[in-house]
DNA sequence: CGCATTTGACCCGCGC
DNA sequence: GCGCGGGTCAAATGCG
């Protein structure tokens, strides 16, 4: 996602007239109100999300305190998972994430790696019950280099390296959740030093089941709303500070997607869009008459 | 034929 | 020191 922009500038190359100017001012005022309302909605969404994340962390911490039988190592793992949580549903994902510097992680044997690539994150992926593969579509290309059945989970754990290795040091472990086998738990270790090399391809090929055909639906949900006949509406999310970098965090992606969804579902927005388009058509008709 | 995946063997750290 | 378990390696296999 290089430029997640929706053009808010109204391309109204219209010859001015008195009553039209009034209409335009009115329209502009209305759009401003609409914009303000949407901004408030988005802010509210962000706040709710943060509150929920805090609550989740609290809950998880409480659970750890209540269960002292868990080993330290296990605790470290669980803490990591509670802090770094994605929730991806199918391929139209709802995700929320963060990355941390986890000095006390369970990967003690890789202390050197932790120093050089200290980013860890955990992703939960909801899959179909019939889907038994351990492949997680995350926009990157992975090469599987091992599989192992672990003691605490009967389902095998798959080990993946970024296909750009050794240039890219990122590794990923994927295992089905013990509680819900339809959920894949992917643990990422390190940070990619390159972009989503398959993202563009996946936009074209869409969803191809397998390790190569990666799909990044978040990036494909670029909220560009436009019309060939009407005005283009571009919300510059980068400028407004909502989206800084896709690689930094997926929160932004989530928010953008949520915003796009709420925009398309919002009848007021649809009405505004329809009004703007019809207004533009009328404008062009009046210009043609002139 | 080249590349990706599979899978058993091996390595290494940790706990007892 | 030994056993266990997680992580990695590498030969075998499959596929396009």
Coordinates of C-alpha atoms (C1' of nucleotides) in Angstrom, one line a residue:
Chain A
X1 CA 0.0 0.0 0.0
X2 CA 2.0 2.8 -1.3
X3 CA -0.5 5.6 -1.5
X4 CA -3.8 4.9 0.3
X5 CA -5.5 8.0 -1.0
X6 CA -9.0 8.8 -1.7
X7 CA -9.3 12.1 -3.6
X8 CA -11.5 14.5 -1.7
X9 CA -10.8 17.3 -4.1
X10 CA -13.9 17.9 -6.1
X11 CA -12.9 18.2 -9.7
X12 CA -15.5 20.8 -10.6
X13 CA -14.4 22.6 -13.6
X14 CA -17.5 24.5 -14.0
X15 CA -18.2 28.0 -15.4
X16 CA -19.4 29.9 -12.4
X17 CA -22.9 31.3 -12.2
X18 CA -24.7 32.9 -9.3
X19 CA -27.1 30.2 -8.3
X20 CA -24.6 27.5 -9.0
X21 CA -22.1 29.2 -6.7
X22 CA -24.7 29.1 -4.0
X23 CA -25.3 25.5 -4.6
X24 CA -21.6 24.8 -4.6
X25 CA -21.1 26.6 -1.3
X26 CA -24.0 24.7 0.2
X27 CA -22.6 21.4 -1.2
X28 CA -19.1 22.2 0.2
X29 CA -20.6 23.0 3.6
X30 CA -22.5 19.7 3.5
X31 CA -19.4 17.8 2.5
X32 CA -17.4 19.5 5.3
X33 CA -20.0 18.4 7.8
X34 CA -19.9 14.9 6.4
X35 CA -16.1 14.9 6.6
X36 CA -16.3 16.0 10.2
X37 CA -18.8 13.3 11.1
X38 CA -16.7 10.6 9.4
X39 CA -13.5 11.8 11.2
X40 CA -15.4 11.6 14.5
X41 CA -16.6 8.2 13.7
X42 CA -13.0 7.1 12.8
X43 CA -11.6 8.6 16.0
X44 CA -14.3 6.8 18.0
X45 CA -13.4 3.5 16.3
X46 CA -9.7 4.0 17.1
X47 CA -10.5 4.7 20.8
X48 CA -12.7 1.6 21.0
X49 CA -10.0 -0.5 19.5
X50 CA -7.4 0.8 21.9
X51 CA -9.7 0.3 24.9
X52 CA -10.5 -3.3 23.8
X53 CA -6.8 -4.1 23.3
X54 CA -6.1 -2.8 26.8
X55 CA -8.9 -4.9 28.2
X56 CA -7.6 -7.9 26.5
X57 CA -4.1 -7.5 27.8
X58 CA -5.5 -7.0 31.3
X59 CA -7.6 -10.2 31.0
X60 CA -4.7 -12.2 29.7
X61 CA -2.5 -11.0 32.5
X62 CA -5.1 -11.9 35.1
X63 CA -5.3 -15.4 33.6
X64 CA -1.5 -15.8 34.0
X65 CA -1.6 -14.8 37.6
X66 CA -4.4 -17.3 38.3
X67 CA -2.4 -20.2 36.8
X68 CA 1.0 -20.4 38.5
X69 CA 1.6 -24.0 37.2
X70 CA 2.5 -22.7 33.8
X71 CA 6.2 -22.7 33.2
X72 CA 8.1 -19.5 32.7
X73 CA 8.8 -20.3 29.1
X74 CA 5.1 -20.9 28.4
X75 CA 4.2 -17.7 30.1
X76 CA 6.6 -15.8 28.0
X77 CA 5.0 -17.4 24.9
X78 CA 1.5 -16.5 26.0
X79 CA 2.4 -13.0 27.0
X80 CA 3.9 -12.5 23.6
X81 CA 0.8 -13.9 22.0
X82 CA -1.5 -11.6 24.0
X83 CA 0.5 -8.5 23.1
X84 CA 1.0 -9.3 19.5
X85 CA -2.4 -10.3 18.3
X86 CA -3.9 -10.4 14.9
X87 CA -7.4 -11.5 14.2
X88 CA -7.7 -12.5 10.6
X89 CA -11.0 -13.9 9.4
X90 CA -10.8 -15.9 6.2
X91 CA -9.4 -13.8 3.5
X92 CA -11.4 -10.7 4.2
X93 CA -9.5 -10.1 7.3
X94 CA -10.2 -8.2 10.4
X95 CA -6.8 -7.7 11.9
X96 CA -5.2 -5.9 14.7
X97 CA -1.5 -6.1 15.5
X98 CA 1.5 -4.7 17.1
X99 CA 5.1 -5.6 17.3
X100 CA 7.3 -5.4 20.4
X101 CA 10.9 -5.9 21.4
X102 CA 10.6 -9.1 23.4
X103 CA 13.8 -9.6 25.2
X104 CA 12.3 -12.2 27.5
X105 CA 10.9 -14.3 24.7
X106 CA 11.0 -18.1 24.6
X107 CA 13.5 -18.1 21.8
X108 CA 16.4 -18.1 24.2
X109 CA 18.5 -20.2 22.0
X110 CA 18.4 -17.5 19.4
X111 CA 19.6 -14.6 21.5
X112 CA 21.8 -13.4 18.7
X113 CA 18.9 -13.4 16.3
X114 CA 16.8 -11.5 18.9
X115 CA 19.4 -8.8 19.1
X116 CA 19.7 -8.4 15.3
X117 CA 16.0 -9.0 14.5
X118 CA 14.0 -8.5 17.7
X119 CA 10.5 -8.2 16.2
X120 CA 8.1 -10.9 17.0
X121 CA 4.4 -11.0 16.2
X122 CA 1.7 -13.5 16.4
X123 CA -1.1 -13.8 13.9
X124 CA -4.4 -15.7 14.3
X125 CA -5.9 -16.8 11.1
X126 CA -9.4 -18.2 10.9
X127 CA -9.7 -20.9 8.3
X128 CA -12.4 -23.2 6.9
X129 CA -12.8 -26.4 9.0
X130 CA -12.1 -28.4 5.9
X131 CA -8.9 -26.5 5.2
X132 CA -6.0 -28.6 6.6
X133 CA -3.1 -26.7 5.1
X134 CA -0.7 -24.7 7.2
X135 CA -0.4 -21.8 4.7
X136 CA -1.1 -18.3 5.9
X137 CA -1.7 -15.7 3.2
X138 CA 0.1 -12.6 4.4
X139 CA 1.5 -11.0 1.2
X140 CA 4.9 -12.6 1.4
X141 CA 6.4 -15.6 -0.2
X142 CA 7.6 -18.3 2.1
X143 CA 9.6 -21.5 1.8
X144 CA 8.8 -24.3 4.1
X145 CA 11.9 -25.9 5.7
X146 CA 10.5 -28.1 8.4
X147 CA 7.5 -29.5 10.2
X148 CA 7.3 -30.9 13.7
X149 CA 4.7 -32.2 16.0
X150 CA 5.1 -30.5 19.4
X151 CA 4.3 -31.9 22.8
X152 CA 1.6 -29.4 23.8
X153 CA -0.3 -29.5 20.5
X154 CA -1.2 -32.6 18.4
X155 CA -1.3 -30.7 15.2
X156 CA 2.0 -30.3 13.5
X157 CA 3.9 -27.0 13.5
X158 CA 5.3 -25.8 10.1
X159 CA 8.5 -23.7 9.8
X160 CA 8.8 -21.2 7.1
X161 CA 11.6 -18.9 5.9
X162 CA 11.1 -15.9 3.7
X163 CA 11.9 -17.0 0.2
X164 CA 14.2 -14.0 0.0
X165 CA 16.5 -15.6 2.6
X166 CA 19.3 -15.2 3.4
X167 CA 18.8 -11.6 2.4
X168 CA 15.6 -11.5 4.4
X169 CA 16.0 -13.1 7.8
X170 CA 12.3 -13.4 8.6
X171 CA 11.0 -16.7 9.8
X172 CA 7.5 -17.9 10.6
X173 CA 6.0 -20.8 12.5
X174 CA 2.4 -21.9 11.8
X175 CA 0.4 -24.2 14.0
X176 CA -3.3 -24.9 14.5
X177 CA -4.7 -23.5 17.7
X178 CA -5.2 -26.1 20.4
X179 CA -8.5 -24.5 21.5
X180 CA -9.9 -24.0 18.0
X181 CA -8.4 -26.1 15.2
X182 CA -9.9 -23.9 12.6
X183 CA -7.6 -21.1 13.8
X184 CA -4.0 -21.0 12.5
X185 CA -1.5 -19.4 14.8
X186 CA 1.4 -17.9 12.8
X187 CA 4.4 -16.6 14.8
X188 CA 6.6 -14.2 12.9
X189 CA 10.2 -13.6 13.8
X190 CA 12.1 -10.6 12.5
X191 CA 11.2 -7.9 10.0
X192 CA 11.1 -8.1 6.3
X193 CA 13.7 -5.9 4.6
X194 CA 11.8 -5.7 1.4
X195 CA 8.2 -5.0 0.3
X196 CA 5.3 -7.3 -0.3
X197 CA 6.9 -8.8 -3.4
X198 CA 3.8 -10.8 -4.3
X199 CA 1.3 -8.2 -3.4
X200 CA 0.9 -6.8 -6.9
X201 CA 0.7 -10.3 -8.4
X202 CA -1.9 -11.4 -5.9
X203 CA -4.0 -8.4 -6.8
X204 CA -4.3 -9.9 -10.3
X205 CA -4.3 -13.6 -9.6
X206 CA -6.5 -13.0 -6.6
X207 CA -6.8 -16.1 -4.4
X208 CA -4.6 -19.0 -5.3
X209 CA -4.5 -21.8 -2.8
X210 CA -0.9 -22.7 -2.0
X211 CA 2.3 -21.3 -0.7
X212 CA 3.1 -19.2 -3.7
X213 CA -0.1 -17.4 -4.5
X214 CA -0.1 -15.0 -1.7
X215 CA -3.0 -12.6 -1.1
X216 CA -3.0 -9.4 0.7
X217 CA -6.6 -8.4 0.8
X218 CA -5.9 -5.5 3.1
X219 CA -3.9 -3.8 0.5
X220 CA -6.4 -4.7 -2.2
X221 CA -9.1 -2.9 -0.3
X222 CA -7.7 0.4 -1.3
X223 CA -10.5 2.8 -0.6
X224 CA -10.5 4.7 -3.9
X225 CA -14.0 5.8 -4.8
X226 CA -14.4 7.3 -8.2
X227 CA -16.5 7.7 -11.2
X228 CA -15.5 8.3 -14.8
X229 CA -18.3 10.8 -15.2
X230 CA -18.5 12.2 -11.7
X231 CA -16.0 13.8 -9.3
X232 CA -13.3 11.8 -7.7
X233 CA -13.4 11.7 -3.9
X234 CA -10.0 11.2 -2.4
X235 CA -9.4 11.1 1.4
X236 CA -5.7 11.6 1.9
X237 CA -5.2 9.2 4.8
X238 CA -1.5 9.6 4.6
X239 CA -1.7 13.3 5.1
X240 CA -4.2 13.0 7.9
X241 CA -1.8 10.7 9.7
X242 CA -4.0 7.7 9.7
X243 CA -1.8 5.6 7.5
X244 CA 1.9 6.0 7.8
X245 CA 3.4 2.8 6.5
X246 CA 1.9 -0.6 5.7
X247 CA 4.9 -2.4 7.1
X248 CA 4.9 -0.5 10.4
X249 CA 1.6 -1.9 11.4
X250 CA -1.5 -3.5 10.1
X251 CA -3.7 -1.4 12.4
X252 CA -3.7 1.2 9.8
X253 CA -4.7 -1.3 7.2
X254 CA -7.5 -2.4 9.4
X255 CA -8.7 1.1 10.0
X256 CA -8.6 1.9 6.3
X257 CA -10.5 -1.2 5.5
X258 CA -13.0 -0.4 8.3
X259 CA -13.4 3.1 7.0
X260 CA -13.9 2.0 3.5
X261 CA -16.5 -0.5 4.6
X262 CA -18.3 2.0 6.8
X263 CA -18.2 4.6 3.9
X264 CA -19.7 2.2 1.5
X265 CA -22.3 1.1 4.0
X266 CA -23.2 4.6 5.0
X267 CA -26.3 5.7 3.2
X268 CA -25.4 9.3 3.8
X269 CA -22.1 8.8 2.0
X270 CA -23.9 7.0 -0.9
X271 CA -26.4 9.8 -1.1
X272 CA -23.6 12.4 -1.0
X273 CA -21.8 10.5 -3.8
X274 CA -24.9 10.2 -5.9
X275 CA -25.7 13.9 -5.4
X276 CA -22.1 14.9 -6.3
X277 CA -22.2 12.7 -9.5
X278 CA -25.6 14.0 -10.5
X279 CA -24.6 17.5 -9.7
X280 CA -21.5 17.1 -11.9
X281 CA -23.6 15.7 -14.8
X282 CA -26.1 18.6 -14.5
X283 CA -23.1 21.0 -14.4
X284 CA -21.8 19.5 -17.6
X285 CA -25.2 19.7 -19.2
X286 CA -25.4 23.4 -18.3
X287 CA -21.9 24.0 -19.7
X288 CA -22.8 22.2 -22.9
X289 CA -25.9 24.5 -23.2
X290 CA -23.6 27.5 -22.9
Chain B
dC1 C1' 15.7 -30.1 -15.0
dG2 C1' 15.1 -26.9 -11.5
dC3 C1' 12.6 -25.6 -7.7
dA4 C1' 9.6 -26.4 -3.7
dT5 C1' 7.9 -29.5 -0.2
dT6 C1' 8.3 -33.5 2.8
dT7 C1' 10.2 -35.9 6.4
dG8 C1' 13.4 -38.3 9.3
dA9 C1' 17.8 -37.3 11.4
dC10 C1' 20.5 -34.4 13.9
dC11 C1' 21.8 -30.5 16.9
dC12 C1' 21.4 -27.9 20.9
dG13 C1' 19.4 -25.8 25.1
dC14 C1' 17.0 -26.6 29.2
dG15 C1' 15.3 -29.0 33.3
dC16 C1' 15.8 -32.6 36.4
Chain C
dG1 C1' 25.0 -36.4 32.7
dC2 C1' 20.9 -37.6 30.5
dG3 C1' 16.5 -37.2 28.4
dC4 C1' 13.2 -34.3 26.3
dG5 C1' 11.6 -31.2 23.1
dG6 C1' 12.0 -27.4 19.8
dG7 C1' 14.4 -26.0 15.8
dT8 C1' 17.1 -26.9 11.6
dC9 C1' 19.3 -29.6 8.0
dA10 C1' 19.4 -32.1 4.0
dA11 C1' 18.3 -36.1 1.1
dA12 C1' 14.3 -37.8 -1.1
dT13 C1' 10.3 -36.9 -3.6
dG14 C1' 6.9 -34.4 -6.3
dC15 C1' 5.5 -31.2 -9.7
dG16 C1' 5.4 -27.9 -13.5

